[in-house]
Coordinates of C-alpha atoms in Angstrom, one line a residue:
C3 CA -119.1 188.4 -3.5
T4 CA -120.5 186.5 -0.2
T5 CA -124.5 185.7 -0.4
T6 CA -125.9 186.1 3.2
P7 CA -128.5 183.1 3.7
P8 CA -132.0 184.0 4.6
P9 CA -132.9 184.1 8.2
T10 CA -134.5 180.8 9.4
A11 CA -137.8 181.0 11.3
P12 CA -137.9 179.8 15.0
V13 CA -139.9 176.9 15.6
C14 CA -142.2 176.7 18.8
S15 CA -142.8 173.1 20.6
P16 CA -144.8 171.5 21.6
S17 CA -147.2 172.9 18.7
T18 CA -150.2 172.0 21.0
Q19 CA -150.5 170.9 24.7
T20 CA -153.3 170.7 27.2
V21 CA -153.1 171.8 30.9
D22 CA -155.2 172.6 33.6
I23 CA -155.9 176.0 35.1
G24 CA -152.9 177.0 37.2
Q25 CA -150.9 174.2 35.7
N26 CA -147.4 175.1 33.8
A27 CA -147.2 174.9 30.3
N28 CA -143.8 174.6 28.8
F29 CA -142.3 175.4 25.7
N30 CA -139.2 175.3 23.8
A31 CA -137.6 177.0 20.8
T32 CA -135.2 176.1 18.2
G33 CA -134.0 177.6 14.8
G34 CA -134.2 181.3 14.4
N35 CA -131.0 183.4 15.2
G36 CA -130.6 181.7 18.6
S37 CA -132.0 184.6 20.5
Y38 CA -135.7 184.3 21.4
T39 CA -138.4 186.2 23.1
W40 CA -142.0 185.0 24.3
S41 CA -145.4 186.7 24.6
G42 CA -148.9 185.8 25.0
G43 CA -148.4 183.9 28.3
G44 CA -150.5 184.0 31.4
N45 CA -148.2 184.3 34.5
P46 CA -145.7 185.6 33.4
S47 CA -147.0 186.8 30.2
T48 CA -143.7 187.2 28.6
G49 CA -140.3 185.9 28.7
S50 CA -136.8 185.3 26.9
G51 CA -134.5 182.3 26.0
S52 CA -135.1 179.0 24.5
S53 CA -137.4 177.8 26.9
F54 CA -140.5 179.6 28.6
S55 CA -143.1 178.4 31.1
T56 CA -146.4 180.1 32.1
S57 CA -149.6 179.1 33.6
Y58 CA -153.0 180.2 33.1
S59 CA -156.0 181.3 35.6
T60 CA -158.8 180.9 33.1
S61 CA -159.8 178.1 30.8
G62 CA -159.8 178.4 26.9
T63 CA -157.4 178.1 24.1
K64 CA -154.4 180.1 24.5
T65 CA -151.5 181.3 21.8
V66 CA -148.0 181.6 22.9
T67 CA -145.6 183.3 20.2
V68 CA -142.1 183.0 20.2
R69 CA -139.9 185.7 18.2
S70 CA -136.2 185.3 16.7
G71 CA -135.3 188.4 15.0
T72 CA -138.2 189.4 12.7
L73 CA -139.5 185.8 12.2
T74 CA -142.0 184.3 14.7
D75 CA -143.9 180.8 15.6
Q76 CA -146.9 180.0 17.5
C77 CA -147.9 177.4 20.0
T78 CA -151.2 176.6 21.3
V79 CA -152.4 175.6 24.8
V80 CA -155.7 174.2 25.5
V81 CA -156.5 175.2 29.3
R82 CA -159.1 172.9 30.6
P83 CA -161.9 174.1 33.0
P84 CA -161.7 172.7 36.4
V85 CA -163.9 169.3 37.0
Q86 CA -166.7 170.0 39.2
Q87 CA -166.9 167.9 42.2
P88 CA -170.4 167.1 43.1
P89 CA -171.7 167.2 46.9
V90 CA -171.9 164.3 48.9
C91 CA -174.7 164.2 51.5
S92 CA -174.3 162.1 54.6
P93 CA -175.3 159.7 56.2
S94 CA -176.8 158.5 53.0
T95 CA -179.6 156.7 54.9
Q96 CA -180.9 157.0 58.5
T97 CA -183.7 156.2 60.6
A98 CA -185.5 158.4 63.1
N99 CA -188.7 158.8 65.0
V100 CA -191.6 161.2 64.2
G101 CA -190.4 164.6 66.0
Q102 CA -186.9 163.5 66.5
T103 CA -184.1 166.1 64.8
V104 CA -182.1 164.4 61.9
N105 CA -178.7 165.7 61.1
F106 CA -176.9 165.9 57.8
S107 CA -173.4 167.2 56.7
A108 CA -172.1 168.1 53.1
T109 CA -168.6 167.9 51.5
G110 CA -167.5 168.3 48.0
G111 CA -169.1 170.6 45.8
N112 CA -167.5 173.9 45.6
G113 CA -167.8 174.6 49.4
S114 CA -171.1 176.2 49.3
F115 CA -174.2 174.1 50.0
G116 CA -178.0 174.6 49.8
W117 CA -180.6 172.3 51.4
S118 CA -184.1 171.0 50.4
A119 CA -186.2 169.0 53.1
P120 CA -189.9 168.9 51.6
N121 CA -192.1 168.3 54.7
G122 CA -189.5 169.0 57.2
S123 CA -189.2 171.7 59.7
P124 CA -187.3 173.7 58.4
S125 CA -187.7 172.7 54.9
A126 CA -184.5 174.6 53.8
G127 CA -181.2 175.7 54.8
T128 CA -177.6 176.7 54.0
G129 CA -174.2 175.7 54.9
S130 CA -172.2 172.4 55.4
N131 CA -174.5 171.2 58.2
F132 CA -178.4 170.8 58.2
H133 CA -181.0 169.6 60.6
T134 CA -184.8 168.9 60.3
I135 CA -187.8 167.6 62.1
Y136 CA -190.5 165.5 60.4
S137 CA -194.1 165.3 62.0
S138 CA -195.3 162.1 59.8
S139 CA -193.8 158.9 59.2
G140 CA -192.6 157.7 55.9
T141 CA -189.5 157.6 53.7
K142 CA -188.2 161.2 53.3
T143 CA -185.6 162.7 50.7
V144 CA -183.3 165.6 51.8
T145 CA -181.5 167.2 48.8
V146 CA -178.1 169.1 48.9
T147 CA -177.1 171.4 45.9
S148 CA -173.7 173.0 45.4
N149 CA -172.8 174.9 42.1
G150 CA -175.7 173.3 40.2
L151 CA -175.0 169.5 40.9
T152 CA -176.8 167.6 43.8
D153 CA -176.8 164.6 46.1
Q154 CA -179.3 163.2 48.3
C155 CA -179.9 161.5 51.6
V156 CA -182.8 159.4 52.9
V157 CA -184.6 159.5 56.1
I158 CA -186.8 156.6 57.2
V159 CA -189.1 158.2 59.8
R160 CA -190.9 155.8 62.3
T161 CA -194.2 156.5 64.0
V162 CA -193.6 155.9 67.8
T163 CA -196.3 154.0 69.6
E164 CA -196.7 155.7 73.0
P165 CA -197.3 153.4 76.1
P166 CA -200.8 153.2 77.6
V167 CA -201.4 155.2 80.8
F168 CA -203.2 153.9 83.9
C169 CA -205.5 155.6 86.5
S170 CA -206.3 154.0 89.6
P171 CA -208.3 152.9 91.4
S172 CA -210.6 152.5 88.6
T173 CA -213.8 152.9 90.9
Q174 CA -213.9 154.5 94.6
T175 CA -216.9 155.7 96.7
I176 CA -216.7 158.8 98.9
N177 CA -218.9 161.1 100.8
V178 CA -219.8 164.7 99.4
G179 CA -217.0 166.7 100.8
G180 CA -214.7 163.9 100.9
T181 CA -211.6 163.6 99.2
A182 CA -211.0 161.2 96.2
H183 CA -207.5 160.3 95.8
F184 CA -206.2 159.3 92.2
A185 CA -202.7 158.0 91.0
A186 CA -201.4 157.6 87.3
S187 CA -198.8 155.3 86.1
G188 CA -197.5 154.2 82.6
G189 CA -197.6 156.8 79.6
N190 CA -194.4 158.9 79.1
G191 CA -194.3 159.9 82.8
S192 CA -195.8 163.2 82.4
Y193 CA -199.5 163.4 83.6
T194 CA -202.4 166.1 83.5
W195 CA -205.9 165.5 85.1
T196 CA -209.3 166.9 84.3
G197 CA -212.8 166.2 85.4
G198 CA -212.1 166.9 89.2
G199 CA -214.4 168.7 91.5
S200 CA -212.3 171.3 93.4
P201 CA -209.7 171.6 91.9
S202 CA -211.0 170.4 88.5
T203 CA -207.7 170.1 87.1
G204 CA -204.0 169.1 88.0
S205 CA -200.6 167.4 87.0
G206 CA -198.4 165.1 88.4
S207 CA -198.6 161.3 89.2
S208 CA -201.1 162.0 91.8
F209 CA -204.3 164.0 91.7
N210 CA -206.8 165.0 94.7
T211 CA -210.2 166.4 94.4
V212 CA -213.1 167.1 96.3
Y213 CA -216.8 167.0 94.9
S214 CA -219.7 169.0 96.5
S215 CA -222.5 167.3 94.8
T216 CA -223.6 163.3 94.4
G217 CA -223.3 161.3 91.6
T218 CA -221.0 159.3 89.3
K219 CA -217.9 161.6 88.5
T220 CA -215.2 160.8 85.8
V221 CA -211.7 161.9 86.2
T222 CA -209.5 161.8 83.1
V223 CA -205.6 161.5 83.0
R224 CA -203.6 162.3 80.0
S225 CA -200.0 161.2 79.1
G226 CA -198.9 162.5 75.7
T227 CA -201.6 161.1 73.3
R228 CA -202.9 158.5 75.7
T229 CA -205.8 158.8 78.2
A230 CA -207.3 156.6 80.9
Q231 CA -210.4 157.2 83.4
C232 CA -211.4 156.7 86.7
Q233 CA -214.9 157.1 88.6
A234 CA -215.8 158.2 91.8
I235 CA -219.2 157.5 93.2
V236 CA -220.1 160.3 95.4
Q237 CA -222.8 159.5 98.1
P238 CA -224.6 162.0 100.0
V239 CA -223.7 162.2 103.8
V240 CA -226.1 160.2 105.9
Q241 CA -227.8 162.1 108.5
Q242 CA -227.7 160.8 111.9
P243 CA -230.7 160.8 114.1
P244 CA -230.1 162.9 117.3
V245 CA -230.0 160.8 120.4
C246 CA -231.4 161.9 124.0
S247 CA -229.7 160.6 127.0
P248 CA -230.3 159.2 129.5
S249 CA -233.2 157.5 127.6
T250 CA -235.0 157.1 131.1
Q251 CA -234.7 158.7 134.4

C-alpha cells in the first residue's frame, strides 16, 4: 500500500513590500504542486505562474493571494500615497514702486494655484501666473496655495517722490485785454492749468489767457501731485487824452 503525502502549501514572497502608486509590486511563489494562480492584484488583477507583477492606482494596504491546488498563501503590499509637493512662488522677493505692476509665477503643487494679495489690486487670482498693483508703500506678502499647501513671495513697495514742477515767468504785468503767456517745466511732463481768465483752464507745457478785469491774478500749473503758481498783474488801460492839431493856425 502506497501512502500519498499530504499536499504542501504554496509560499508567497516577499510576505510584505512597500511600493508607490503606479509602481510594480513583484511576487514569487514556491512550494505547492508547482502550479500557481494569483488574485487580488491591481493591474492586472489576476495571473498565473510562479511569478506575478501588478501595480495599484490607489494607496492603502493590499492583499495578493497565490493558490496552488486547494491551498493558498498571501502577501501584503503597502501602497504609499503620493508625496504632496508644495507650490513655489517666484520671485521670492522683488521691489516695485507704488502703482507699478508686480508679476508672480507658481510651480510645483498639483498644478492648480490660488493667489492672495491683501491690499493689492486685484487681491486674489488663480492660475500659474498672477499680477497685482499696490497703492501704498511698505512690505507686502503674496501667498500662493496649491492642494492645501502654501508658499509666499515678498514685495517691497517704494513711494516715488515726484519731481517739482515750475511755472514761468513767476510774475508778469499786462493790460486788461492783453494776453498773459505762461510756460511749465519739470514735473512728470504732463501739465494742466487753472486760474486763467479766458480760457480759464488748459493743458500742455504752455498756457495763454486774457483777463478782462484788473488786479493780481494767480495761475496754477499741476503735474502729477505737484503744483506751482505764477502771477499776472493786470493793469487798466491808460486813457490817452485827445490831441488837436494843428495846435495853432
